[in-house]
PDB file of C-alpha atoms in Angstrom:
ATOM      1  CA  MET A 183       0.306  -0.012   0.262  1.00 96.00           C
ATOM      2  CA  LEU A 184       1.426   3.690  -0.891  1.00 98.00           C
ATOM      3  CA  LEU A 185      -0.795   6.088   0.855  1.00 98.00           C
ATOM      4  CA  ALA A 186      -0.668  10.233  -0.645  1.00 98.00           C
ATOM      5  CA  ALA A 187       0.040  12.309   1.587  1.00 97.00           C
ATOM      6  CA  PRO A 188      -1.248  14.795   1.908  1.00 95.00           C
ATOM      7  CA  ARG A 189      -4.444  13.825   1.698  1.00 96.00           C
ATOM      8  CA  GLY A 190      -7.744  14.695   2.709  1.00 95.00           C
ATOM      9  CA  TYR A 191      -8.818  17.701   4.102  1.00 95.00           C
ATOM     10  CA  CYS A 192      -7.976  21.022   3.026  1.00 94.00           C
ATOM     11  CA  ALA A 193      -8.009  24.065   5.475  1.00 94.00           C
ATOM     12  CA  GLY A 194     -11.024  25.734   3.206  1.00 95.00           C
ATOM     13  CA  VAL A 195     -13.031  22.527   3.654  1.00 96.00           C
ATOM     14  CA  ASP A 196     -12.455  22.208   7.269  1.00 96.00           C
ATOM     15  CA  ARG A 197     -13.188  26.287   7.730  1.00 96.00           C
ATOM     16  CA  ALA A 198     -16.205  25.101   6.135  1.00 97.00           C
ATOM     17  CA  VAL A 199     -17.184  22.112   7.920  1.00 97.00           C
ATOM     18  CA  ILE A 200     -16.553  23.450  11.463  1.00 97.00           C
ATOM     19  CA  ALA A 201     -18.590  26.571  11.078  1.00 97.00           C
ATOM     20  CA  VAL A 202     -21.486  24.847  10.197  1.00 97.00           C
ATOM     21  CA  GLU A 203     -21.180  22.315  13.420  1.00 97.00           C
ATOM     22  CA  GLN A 204     -19.992  25.358  16.047  1.00 96.00           C
ATOM     23  CA  ALA A 205     -22.990  27.929  13.848  1.00 96.00           C
ATOM     24  CA  LEU A 206     -25.169  24.849  15.245  1.00 96.00           C
ATOM     25  CA  GLU A 207     -23.857  24.110  18.780  1.00 95.00           C
ATOM     26  CA  GLN A 208     -23.899  28.068  19.099  1.00 94.00           C
ATOM     27  CA  TYR A 209     -27.320  28.995  17.843  1.00 93.00           C
ATOM     28  CA  GLY A 210     -28.863  25.263  17.529  1.00 94.00           C
ATOM     29  CA  ALA A 211     -30.492  23.868  14.925  1.00 95.00           C
ATOM     30  CA  PRO A 212     -32.069  24.073  12.146  1.00 95.00           C
ATOM     31  CA  VAL A 213     -29.076  26.247  10.625  1.00 96.00           C
ATOM     32  CA  TYR A 214     -29.360  25.845   6.632  1.00 98.00           C
ATOM     33  CA  VAL A 215     -26.854  25.691   4.597  1.00 98.00           C
ATOM     34  CA  ARG A 216     -26.949  26.692   0.322  1.00 97.00           C
ATOM     35  CA  HIS A 217     -25.720  23.705  -1.375  1.00 95.00           C
ATOM     36  CA  GLU A 218     -22.718  21.130   0.251  1.00 95.00           C
ATOM     37  CA  ILE A 219     -21.336  22.668   2.251  1.00 95.00           C
ATOM     38  CA  VAL A 220     -18.922  20.383   0.540  1.00 95.00           C
ATOM     39  CA  HIS A 221     -18.994  17.932  -1.945  1.00 94.00           C
ATOM     40  CA  ASN A 222     -18.694  15.400   0.141  1.00 96.00           C
ATOM     41  CA  LYS A 223     -21.924  12.761   0.787  1.00 95.00           C
ATOM     42  CA  TYR A 224     -20.221  11.439   3.994  1.00 96.00           C
ATOM     43  CA  VAL A 225     -20.159  14.786   5.962  1.00 97.00           C
ATOM     44  CA  VAL A 226     -23.251  16.438   3.954  1.00 96.00           C
ATOM     45  CA  LYS A 227     -24.977  13.514   5.825  1.00 97.00           C
ATOM     46  CA  THR A 228     -23.310  13.759   8.793  1.00 97.00           C
ATOM     47  CA  LEU A 229     -23.823  17.406   9.529  1.00 98.00           C
ATOM     48  CA  GLU A 230     -28.094  16.337   8.490  1.00 98.00           C
ATOM     49  CA  LYS A 231     -28.079  14.330  11.332  1.00 97.00           C
ATOM     50  CA  LYS A 232     -27.438  17.187  13.569  1.00 97.00           C
ATOM     51  CA  GLY A 233     -28.941  19.607  12.676  1.00 97.00           C
ATOM     52  CA  ALA A 234     -28.143  20.766   9.345  1.00 98.00           C
ATOM     53  CA  ILE A 235     -30.634  21.552   6.573  1.00 98.00           C
ATOM     54  CA  PHE A 236     -29.342  21.293   3.194  1.00 98.00           C
ATOM     55  CA  VAL A 237     -31.429  23.833   0.170  1.00 98.00           C
ATOM     56  CA  GLU A 238     -30.224  24.332  -3.602  1.00 95.00           C
ATOM     57  CA  GLU A 239     -31.902  27.517  -3.513  1.00 95.00           C
ATOM     58  CA  THR A 240     -32.147  30.478  -0.625  1.00 96.00           C
ATOM     59  CA  SER A 241     -35.542  30.731  -1.243  1.00 95.00           C
ATOM     60  CA  GLU A 242     -35.741  27.931   0.544  1.00 97.00           C
ATOM     61  CA  VAL A 243     -34.773  29.505   3.915  1.00 97.00           C
ATOM     62  CA  PRO A 244     -37.536  30.861   5.594  1.00 96.00           C
ATOM     63  CA  GLU A 245     -37.741  34.042   6.672  1.00 94.00           C
ATOM     64  CA  GLY A 246     -35.136  35.129   9.332  1.00 91.00           C
ATOM     65  CA  GLU A 247     -33.229  31.832   9.730  1.00 95.00           C
ATOM     66  CA  ILE A 248     -29.801  31.648   9.466  1.00 95.00           C
ATOM     67  CA  VAL A 249     -28.152  29.762   5.690  1.00 97.00           C
ATOM     68  CA  ILE A 250     -24.969  29.232   5.002  1.00 98.00           C
ATOM     69  CA  PHE A 251     -23.170  29.574   2.022  1.00 97.00           C
ATOM     70  CA  SER A 252     -20.529  26.629   1.105  1.00 96.00           C
ATOM     71  CA  ALA A 253     -17.310  26.735   0.977  1.00 96.00           C
ATOM     72  CA  HIS A 254     -17.360  26.889  -3.286  1.00 96.00           C
ATOM     73  CA  GLY A 255     -18.880  30.479  -3.222  1.00 97.00           C
ATOM     74  CA  VAL A 256     -21.526  32.188  -5.135  1.00 97.00           C
ATOM     75  CA  ALA A 257     -22.485  35.326  -6.915  1.00 97.00           C
ATOM     76  CA  PRO A 258     -23.151  38.468  -5.666  1.00 97.00           C
ATOM     77  CA  VAL A 259     -26.834  37.462  -6.283  1.00 97.00           C
ATOM     78  CA  VAL A 260     -27.671  35.282  -3.437  1.00 97.00           C
ATOM     79  CA  HIS A 261     -25.878  38.007  -1.004  1.00 97.00           C
ATOM     80  CA  GLU A 262     -28.930  39.954  -2.049  1.00 97.00           C
ATOM     81  CA  GLU A 263     -31.833  37.628  -1.815  1.00 96.00           C
ATOM     82  CA  ALA A 264     -30.623  36.240   1.109  1.00 96.00           C
ATOM     83  CA  GLU A 265     -31.057  40.240   2.277  1.00 95.00           C
ATOM     84  CA  ARG A 266     -34.413  40.347   0.932  1.00 95.00           C
ATOM     85  CA  GLY A 267     -35.764  37.414   2.438  1.00 94.00           C
ATOM     86  CA  LYS A 268     -34.450  38.632   5.710  1.00 94.00           C
ATOM     87  CA  LEU A 269     -31.475  35.939   6.525  1.00 95.00           C
ATOM     88  CA  ALA A 270     -28.316  36.127   8.981  1.00 95.00           C
ATOM     89  CA  THR A 271     -25.602  35.040   6.698  1.00 96.00           C
ATOM     90  CA  ILE A 272     -22.406  33.365   7.405  1.00 97.00           C
ATOM     91  CA  ASP A 273     -20.452  33.021   4.611  1.00 97.00           C
ATOM     92  CA  ALA A 274     -17.962  29.433   4.244  1.00 97.00           C
ATOM     93  CA  THR A 275     -16.462  30.617   0.975  1.00 97.00           C
ATOM     94  CA  CYS A 276     -12.414  29.318   1.296  1.00 96.00           C
ATOM     95  CA  PRO A 277     -10.869  31.983   0.958  1.00 95.00           C
ATOM     96  CA  LEU A 278      -9.199  30.981  -2.407  1.00 95.00           C
ATOM     97  CA  VAL A 279     -11.875  31.165  -3.526  1.00 96.00           C
ATOM     98  CA  THR A 280     -12.857  34.407  -2.243  1.00 96.00           C
ATOM     99  CA  LYS A 281      -9.386  35.795  -3.894  1.00 96.00           C
ATOM    100  CA  VAL A 282     -10.380  34.642  -7.095  1.00 97.00           C
ATOM    101  CA  HIS A 283     -13.396  36.182  -6.898  1.00 97.00           C
ATOM    102  CA  LYS A 284     -11.904  39.529  -6.153  1.00 97.00           C
ATOM    103  CA  GLU A 285      -9.752  38.895  -9.307  1.00 97.00           C
ATOM    104  CA  ALA A 286     -12.691  38.881 -11.489  1.00 98.00           C
ATOM    105  CA  VAL A 287     -14.130  42.578 -10.060  1.00 98.00           C
ATOM    106  CA  ARG A 288     -10.861  43.989 -10.599  1.00 97.00           C
ATOM    107  CA  TYR A 289     -10.417  43.062 -14.265  1.00 98.00           C
ATOM    108  CA  ALA A 290     -13.745  43.795 -14.630  1.00 98.00           C
ATOM    109  CA  LYS A 291     -13.471  47.098 -13.992  1.00 98.00           C
ATOM    110  CA  GLU A 292     -10.548  47.708 -15.498  1.00 97.00           C
ATOM    111  CA  ASP A 293     -12.233  46.364 -18.540  1.00 98.00           C
ATOM    112  CA  TYR A 294     -11.032  43.520 -19.613  1.00 98.00           C
ATOM    113  CA  ASP A 295     -12.376  40.346 -21.124  1.00 98.00           C
ATOM    114  CA  ILE A 296     -11.641  37.403 -18.386  1.00 98.00           C
ATOM    115  CA  LEU A 297     -11.272  33.709 -19.439  1.00 98.00           C
ATOM    116  CA  LEU A 298     -12.836  31.261 -17.134  1.00 98.00           C
ATOM    117  CA  ILE A 299     -11.075  27.712 -17.439  1.00 97.00           C
ATOM    118  CA  GLY A 300     -13.304  25.748 -15.242  1.00 97.00           C
ATOM    119  CA  HIS A 301     -15.964  22.951 -15.995  1.00 95.00           C
ATOM    120  CA  GLU A 302     -19.288  24.362 -16.847  1.00 94.00           C
ATOM    121  CA  GLY A 303     -22.645  24.047 -14.090  1.00 94.00           C
ATOM    122  CA  HIS A 304     -19.442  23.830 -11.316  1.00 95.00           C
ATOM    123  CA  GLU A 305     -21.069  25.824  -8.406  1.00 96.00           C
ATOM    124  CA  GLU A 306     -17.473  27.736  -7.973  1.00 97.00           C
ATOM    125  CA  VAL A 307     -17.631  28.420 -11.674  1.00 97.00           C
ATOM    126  CA  ILE A 308     -21.585  30.210 -11.137  1.00 97.00           C
ATOM    127  CA  GLY A 309     -19.799  31.785  -8.175  1.00 98.00           C
ATOM    128  CA  THR A 310     -17.311  34.018  -9.853  1.00 98.00           C
ATOM    129  CA  SER A 311     -18.760  33.769 -13.343  1.00 98.00           C
ATOM    130  CA  GLY A 312     -21.976  35.863 -11.481  1.00 98.00           C
ATOM    131  CA  GLU A 313     -18.883  38.483  -9.324  1.00 98.00           C
ATOM    132  CA  ALA A 314     -18.238  40.458 -13.066  1.00 97.00           C
ATOM    133  CA  PRO A 315     -21.118  38.196 -15.934  1.00 97.00           C
ATOM    134  CA  ASP A 316     -20.887  40.433 -18.763  1.00 97.00           C
ATOM    135  CA  HIS A 317     -16.729  40.069 -18.943  1.00 98.00           C
ATOM    136  CA  VAL A 318     -16.206  36.567 -18.283  1.00 98.00           C
ATOM    137  CA  THR A 319     -16.091  33.604 -20.622  1.00 98.00           C
ATOM    138  CA  LEU A 320     -15.888  29.806 -19.469  1.00 98.00           C
ATOM    139  CA  VAL A 321     -13.217  28.203 -21.518  1.00 98.00           C
ATOM    140  CA  ASP A 322     -14.195  24.434 -20.247  1.00 96.00           C
ATOM    141  CA  GLY A 323     -11.148  22.909 -21.400  1.00 94.00           C
ATOM    142  CA  PRO A 324      -8.215  22.496 -24.069  1.00 95.00           C
ATOM    143  CA  GLU A 325     -11.133  21.700 -26.742  1.00 95.00           C
ATOM    144  CA  ASP A 326     -12.735  24.370 -25.991  1.00 96.00           C
ATOM    145  CA  VAL A 327     -10.632  27.393 -27.152  1.00 97.00           C
ATOM    146  CA  GLU A 328     -11.218  27.695 -30.123  1.00 95.00           C
ATOM    147  CA  ASN A 329     -14.624  28.582 -29.355  1.00 95.00           C
ATOM    148  CA  VAL A 330     -13.925  32.095 -27.267  1.00 97.00           C
ATOM    149  CA  GLU A 331     -14.384  35.356 -28.288  1.00 95.00           C
ATOM    150  CA  VAL A 332     -12.599  38.527 -26.929  1.00 97.00           C
ATOM    151  CA  ARG A 333     -13.629  41.843 -27.779  1.00 96.00           C
ATOM    152  CA  ASP A 334     -10.280  43.057 -27.458  1.00 97.00           C
ATOM    153  CA  PRO A 335      -7.461  40.378 -27.455  1.00 96.00           C
ATOM    154  CA  GLU A 336      -4.863  43.362 -25.937  1.00 96.00           C
ATOM    155  CA  LYS A 337      -6.825  43.195 -23.238  1.00 97.00           C
ATOM    156  CA  VAL A 338      -7.222  39.725 -22.077  1.00 98.00           C
ATOM    157  CA  VAL A 339      -6.691  37.451 -18.626  1.00 98.00           C
ATOM    158  CA  TRP A 340      -7.002  34.002 -17.934  1.00 98.00           C
ATOM    159  CA  LEU A 341      -8.649  33.224 -13.482  1.00 97.00           C
ATOM    160  CA  SER A 342      -9.799  29.226 -13.340  1.00 96.00           C
ATOM    161  CA  GLN A 343     -11.527  27.022 -11.085  1.00 96.00           C
ATOM    162  CA  THR A 344      -9.423  26.620  -8.064  1.00 94.00           C
ATOM    163  CA  THR A 345      -9.829  22.811  -7.917  1.00 92.00           C
ATOM    164  CA  LEU A 346      -8.727  22.063 -11.807  1.00 91.00           C
ATOM    165  CA  SER A 347      -5.425  19.515 -12.758  1.00 88.00           C
ATOM    166  CA  VAL A 348      -2.824  21.793 -13.221  1.00 88.00           C
ATOM    167  CA  ASP A 349      -1.811  19.666 -16.306  1.00 89.00           C
ATOM    168  CA  GLU A 350      -4.843  20.097 -18.102  1.00 88.00           C
ATOM    169  CA  THR A 351      -5.475  24.194 -16.972  1.00 92.00           C
ATOM    170  CA  MET A 352      -1.848  24.870 -17.776  1.00 94.00           C
ATOM    171  CA  GLU A 353      -2.692  22.993 -21.614  1.00 96.00           C
ATOM    172  CA  THR A 354      -5.374  25.743 -21.718  1.00 97.00           C
ATOM    173  CA  VAL A 355      -3.854  28.278 -20.971  1.00 96.00           C
ATOM    174  CA  ASP A 356      -0.887  27.010 -23.660  1.00 97.00           C
ATOM    175  CA  ALA A 357      -3.735  26.897 -25.927  1.00 97.00           C
ATOM    176  CA  LEU A 358      -5.372  30.250 -25.071  1.00 97.00           C
ATOM    177  CA  LYS A 359      -1.843  32.036 -25.715  1.00 97.00           C
ATOM    178  CA  GLY A 360      -1.808  30.722 -29.177  1.00 96.00           C
ATOM    179  CA  ARG A 361      -4.646  32.393 -29.960  1.00 96.00           C
ATOM    180  CA  TYR A 362      -4.063  35.306 -27.589  1.00 97.00           C
ATOM    181  CA  PRO A 363      -0.393  36.158 -26.912  1.00 97.00           C
ATOM    182  CA  ASN A 364      -0.721  38.958 -25.167  1.00 96.00           C
ATOM    183  CA  LEU A 365      -3.124  37.217 -22.340  1.00 97.00           C
ATOM    184  CA  LEU A 366      -2.793  38.132 -18.980  1.00 97.00           C
ATOM    185  CA  SER A 367      -1.635  35.859 -16.340  1.00 95.00           C
ATOM    186  CA  PRO A 368      -3.405  36.320 -12.473  1.00 91.00           C
ATOM    187  CA  PRO A 369      -1.344  37.507 -10.018  1.00 84.00           C
ATOM    188  CA  SER A 370      -0.983  33.928  -8.573  1.00 81.00           C
ATOM    189  CA  ASP A 371      -1.604  30.456  -9.219  1.00 79.00           C
ATOM    190  CA  ASP A 372      -5.908  30.613  -8.898  1.00 81.00           C
ATOM    191  CA  ILE A 373      -5.553  26.389  -8.020  1.00 84.00           C
ATOM    192  CA  CYS A 374      -5.221  26.157  -4.942  1.00 91.00           C
ATOM    193  CA  TYR A 375      -1.995  25.116  -2.494  1.00 91.00           C
ATOM    194  CA  ALA A 376      -4.027  21.752  -1.510  1.00 92.00           C
ATOM    195  CA  THR A 377      -5.368  20.889  -5.280  1.00 91.00           C
ATOM    196  CA  GLN A 378      -2.080  21.145  -6.412  1.00 93.00           C
ATOM    197  CA  ASN A 379      -0.093  19.316  -3.693  1.00 94.00           C
ATOM    198  CA  ARG A 380      -2.263  16.207  -3.461  1.00 96.00           C
ATOM    199  CA  GLN A 381      -1.953  16.244  -8.093  1.00 96.00           C
ATOM    200  CA  THR A 382       1.864  16.137  -6.473  1.00 96.00           C
ATOM    201  CA  ALA A 383       1.193  13.300  -4.123  1.00 97.00           C
ATOM    202  CA  ILE A 384      -0.502  10.921  -6.616  1.00 97.00           C
ATOM    203  CA  LYS A 385       1.528  11.399  -9.174  1.00 97.00           C
ATOM    204  CA  GLN A 386       4.021  10.814  -7.467  1.00 97.00           C
ATOM    205  CA  VAL A 387       2.213   7.158  -6.625  1.00 98.00           C
ATOM    206  CA  ALA A 388       0.964   6.318  -9.489  1.00 98.00           C
ATOM    207  CA  GLU A 389       4.204   5.415 -10.638  1.00 96.00           C
ATOM    208  CA  ASP A 390       4.944   2.625  -8.637  1.00 97.00           C
ATOM    209  CA  SER A 391       0.987   1.719  -8.145  1.00 98.00           C
ATOM    210  CA  ASP A 392      -0.996  -1.135 -10.423  1.00 98.00           C
ATOM    211  CA  LEU A 393      -4.009   0.239  -9.296  1.00 98.00           C
ATOM    212  CA  VAL A 394      -5.984   4.050  -7.189  1.00 98.00           C
ATOM    213  CA  LEU A 395      -8.003   3.980  -5.501  1.00 98.00           C
ATOM    214  CA  VAL A 396      -9.130   7.843  -4.144  1.00 98.00           C
ATOM    215  CA  VAL A 397     -11.254   8.387  -1.609  1.00 98.00           C
ATOM    216  CA  GLY A 398     -14.311  10.971  -2.622  1.00 97.00           C
ATOM    217  CA  SER A 399     -17.870  11.629  -4.463  1.00 96.00           C
ATOM    218  CA  LYS A 400     -18.154  11.595  -7.852  1.00 95.00           C
ATOM    219  CA  ASN A 401     -19.580  15.555  -7.306  1.00 94.00           C
ATOM    220  CA  SER A 402     -16.038  16.119  -6.611  1.00 95.00           C
ATOM    221  CA  SER A 403     -14.144  17.945  -8.477  1.00 93.00           C
ATOM    222  CA  ASN A 404     -10.810  17.913  -7.251  1.00 94.00           C
ATOM    223  CA  SER A 405     -11.516  14.281  -6.242  1.00 96.00           C
ATOM    224  CA  VAL A 406     -12.121  13.088 -10.358  1.00 95.00           C
ATOM    225  CA  ARG A 407      -8.694  14.952 -11.162  1.00 94.00           C
ATOM    226  CA  LEU A 408      -7.094  13.024  -8.951  1.00 97.00           C
ATOM    227  CA  VAL A 409      -7.994   9.910 -10.921  1.00 98.00           C
ATOM    228  CA  GLU A 410      -6.751  11.432 -13.884  1.00 96.00           C
ATOM    229  CA  THR A 411      -3.846  12.208 -12.694  1.00 96.00           C
ATOM    230  CA  ALA A 412      -3.419   8.435 -11.240  1.00 97.00           C
ATOM    231  CA  VAL A 413      -3.801   7.146 -14.535  1.00 97.00           C
ATOM    232  CA  ALA A 414      -1.983   9.880 -16.657  1.00 96.00           C
ATOM    233  CA  HIS A 415       1.109   9.660 -14.652  1.00 97.00           C
ATOM    234  CA  GLY A 416       1.105   5.323 -14.959  1.00 97.00           C
ATOM    235  CA  ALA A 417      -1.678   3.621 -12.668  1.00 97.00           C
ATOM    236  CA  ARG A 418      -3.066   1.095 -14.563  1.00 96.00           C
ATOM    237  CA  ASP A 419      -6.167   1.428 -13.017  1.00 97.00           C
ATOM    238  CA  GLY A 420      -7.903   4.297 -11.053  1.00 98.00           C
ATOM    239  CA  ARG A 421     -11.277   4.475  -9.136  1.00 98.00           C
ATOM    240  CA  LEU A 422     -13.597   6.376  -7.350  1.00 98.00           C
ATOM    241  CA  VAL A 423     -15.070   5.456  -4.540  1.00 98.00           C
ATOM    242  CA  ASP A 424     -17.481   7.305  -1.679  1.00 97.00           C
ATOM    243  CA  GLY A 425     -15.933   4.555   1.009  1.00 97.00           C
ATOM    244  CA  ALA A 426     -14.357   0.788   1.230  1.00 98.00           C
ATOM    245  CA  GLU A 427     -18.323  -0.793   0.636  1.00 97.00           C
ATOM    246  CA  GLU A 428     -18.004   0.481  -3.251  1.00 98.00           C
ATOM    247  CA  ILE A 429     -14.541  -1.158  -3.965  1.00 98.00           C
ATOM    248  CA  ASP A 430     -15.066  -4.226  -6.402  1.00 97.00           C
ATOM    249  CA  GLU A 431     -12.767  -7.062  -5.115  1.00 96.00           C
ATOM    250  CA  ALA A 432     -12.556  -7.980  -9.180  1.00 97.00           C
ATOM    251  CA  TRP A 433     -10.424  -4.811  -9.598  1.00 97.00           C
ATOM    252  CA  LEU A 434      -7.520  -6.584  -6.885  1.00 97.00           C
ATOM    253  CA  GLU A 435      -7.022  -9.291  -9.728  1.00 96.00           C
ATOM    254  CA  GLY A 436      -2.942  -9.611 -10.176  1.00 95.00           C
ATOM    255  CA  VAL A 437      -2.354  -5.875  -8.922  1.00 97.00           C
ATOM    256  CA  THR A 438       0.118  -6.324  -5.914  1.00 96.00           C
ATOM    257  CA  THR A 439       0.898  -2.534  -5.258  1.00 97.00           C
ATOM    258  CA  ILE A 440      -2.304  -0.091  -4.604  1.00 98.00           C
ATOM    259  CA  GLY A 441      -2.015   3.636  -4.322  1.00 98.00           C
ATOM    260  CA  LEU A 442      -4.467   5.147  -1.883  1.00 98.00           C
ATOM    261  CA  SER A 443      -5.600   9.111  -1.534  1.00 98.00           C
ATOM    262  CA  SER A 444      -8.567  10.854  -0.872  1.00 98.00           C
ATOM    263  CA  GLY A 445     -10.507  14.246  -2.154  1.00 96.00           C
ATOM    264  CA  ALA A 446      -9.583  17.571  -0.052  1.00 95.00           C
ATOM    265  CA  SER A 447     -13.484  17.176   0.709  1.00 95.00           C
ATOM    266  CA  VAL A 448     -12.641  13.629   2.838  1.00 97.00           C
ATOM    267  CA  PRO A 449     -12.330  13.188   6.052  1.00 96.00           C
ATOM    268  CA  ASP A 450      -9.868  10.555   6.969  1.00 96.00           C
ATOM    269  CA  VAL A 451     -12.026   8.174   8.906  1.00 97.00           C
ATOM    270  CA  LEU A 452     -13.081   7.123   5.334  1.00 98.00           C
ATOM    271  CA  VAL A 453     -10.150   6.072   4.534  1.00 98.00           C
ATOM    272  CA  GLU A 454      -9.214   4.503   7.684  1.00 98.00           C
ATOM    273  CA  GLY A 455     -12.420   2.525   6.219  1.00 98.00           C
ATOM    274  CA  VAL A 456     -10.480   1.725   2.771  1.00 98.00           C
ATOM    275  CA  LEU A 457      -7.180   0.694   5.111  1.00 98.00           C
ATOM    276  CA  GLU A 458      -9.040  -1.747   6.519  1.00 98.00           C
ATOM    277  CA  TRP A 459     -10.648  -3.571   4.191  1.00 98.00           C
ATOM    278  CA  LEU A 460      -7.615  -3.296   2.272  1.00 98.00           C
ATOM    279  CA  ALA A 461      -5.495  -4.884   5.067  1.00 97.00           C
ATOM    280  CA  GLU A 462      -8.040  -8.041   6.124  1.00 97.00           C
ATOM    281  CA  ARG A 463      -7.338  -8.500   2.090  1.00 95.00           C
ATOM    282  CA  GLY A 464      -3.534  -9.065   2.790  1.00 94.00           C
ATOM    283  CA  TRP A 465      -2.585  -5.126   1.558  1.00 95.00           C
ATOM    284  CA  GLU A 466      -0.902  -4.511   5.921  1.00 95.00           C
ATOM    285  CA  ASP A 467       2.434  -3.028   4.405  1.00 96.00           C
ATOM    286  CA  VAL A 468       1.488   0.833   4.248  1.00 97.00           C
ATOM    287  CA  GLU A 469       4.149   3.191   2.900  1.00 98.00           C
ATOM    288  CA  ILE A 470       3.288   6.293   3.181  1.00 97.00           C
ATOM    289  CA  VAL A 471       4.465   8.812   0.558  1.00 97.00           C
ATOM    290  CA  GLN A 472       4.900  12.474   1.263  1.00 97.00           C
ATOM    291  CA  PRO A 473       5.950  14.537  -1.530  1.00 96.00           C
ATOM    292  CA  VAL A 474       5.316  17.986   0.267  1.00 93.00           C
ATOM    293  CA  GLU A 475       4.231  19.614   3.547  1.00 92.00           C
ATOM    294  CA  GLU A 476       1.115  21.020   4.729  1.00 92.00           C
ATOM    295  CA  ARG A 477       0.324  24.124   7.784  1.00 90.00           C
ATOM    296  CA  MET A 478      -1.829  26.257   6.485  1.00 90.00           C
ATOM    297  CA  GLN A 479      -5.072  27.359   8.479  1.00 91.00           C
ATOM    298  CA  PHE A 480      -8.001  29.687   7.962  1.00 94.00           C
ATOM    299  CA  SER A 481      -9.925  31.868  10.997  1.00 94.00           C
ATOM    300  CA  LEU A 482     -13.705  31.080  10.600  1.00 94.00           C
ATOM    301  CA  PRO A 483     -15.857  32.957   9.000  1.00 95.00           C
ATOM    302  CA  LYS A 484     -16.307  35.899  11.185  1.00 92.00           C
ATOM    303  CA  GLU A 485     -19.941  36.161  11.424  1.00 90.00           C
ATOM    304  CA  LEU A 486     -19.587  33.444  14.064  1.00 92.00           C
ATOM    305  CA  ARG A 487     -18.754  36.464  16.654  1.00 81.00           C
ATOM    306  CA  ARG A 488     -21.746  37.669  16.219  1.00 81.00           C
ATOM    307  CA  ASP A 489     -25.460  37.147  17.389  1.00 81.00           C
ATOM    308  CA  LEU A 490     -27.060  36.622  14.565  1.00 80.00           C
ATOM    309  CA  ARG A 491     -30.427  35.050  15.731  1.00 78.00           C
ATOM    310  CA  ALA A 492     -30.746  38.363  17.773  1.00 80.00           C
ATOM    311  CA  GLU A 493     -29.781  39.556  13.819  1.00 79.00           C
ATOM    312  CA  ALA A 494     -32.196  38.159  12.038  1.00 76.00           C
ATOM    313  CA  ALA A 495     -35.114  38.993  14.681  1.00 79.00           C
ATOM    314  CA  ARG A 496     -34.288  42.627  14.119  1.00 80.00           C
ATOM    315  CA  LYS A 497     -34.592  42.127  10.679  1.00 82.00           C
ATOM    316  CA  THR A 498     -38.013  40.179  10.665  1.00 81.00           C
ATOM    317  CA  GLY A 499     -39.352  42.129  13.475  1.00 72.00           C
TER     318      GLY A 499
END
């Protein structure tokens, strides 16, 4: 067994999950959450049991209640909807996603065409696009570059969804630069440190693995990218599972070395379950592969330092 490190929870996910838990403890149930707080079934179900209610739209939250915005971020219009609905809000957007939002606002003010590299329909892309809808064009991979049209080739900048494959993103950037040689890059890399670190680790694991298992949910972009990265860098096979119960023993036929990692929204208890399942079938020798270390932490949303129930009561009063 080759166990990738770092893996699992990143600082942004940890902050968002703790924000929901603390809100429930501080204000009592129910606390509403717009969309999944992070893209992981186990985390969502665990928080539901504690009293969190997940909704698709802000309009589903009763007047005067507390709503938490997920780690993926929301567009300004969602904040406006919450204000109209007299809701108290907690913004659990990952600070690295907030950075991309601020970049979009800044370049829109300077009248740039913003080419946002990302996957259509992903919550983070919807939120970032909503910051400057008249200036943002989505570019969904290198094959989408030929469809891009801009007003002025001299005033074009690229930004990206934070959870993409580093390799695919740079391939898209290179293709864009082929069309727009003066394409401006953001002041710092948009792809988050945790996404990059997990991809770096899994590349190293994949070189020596017959099978790579990634623990994560199918709607988790960074988890899906980990599987793709593993297969692209030497693994004979790569599989995405929510937990040990989804592993098919047929995958293990002819396998001598298994690599294991998990997406940035996955609690380590799920990885431990997979390790136990594999140990029972002979994979007891575990070697940790850690090319980089992580020490990043984010402070909790400032709204948790206020009496939000009282604020909501004043709004409805």
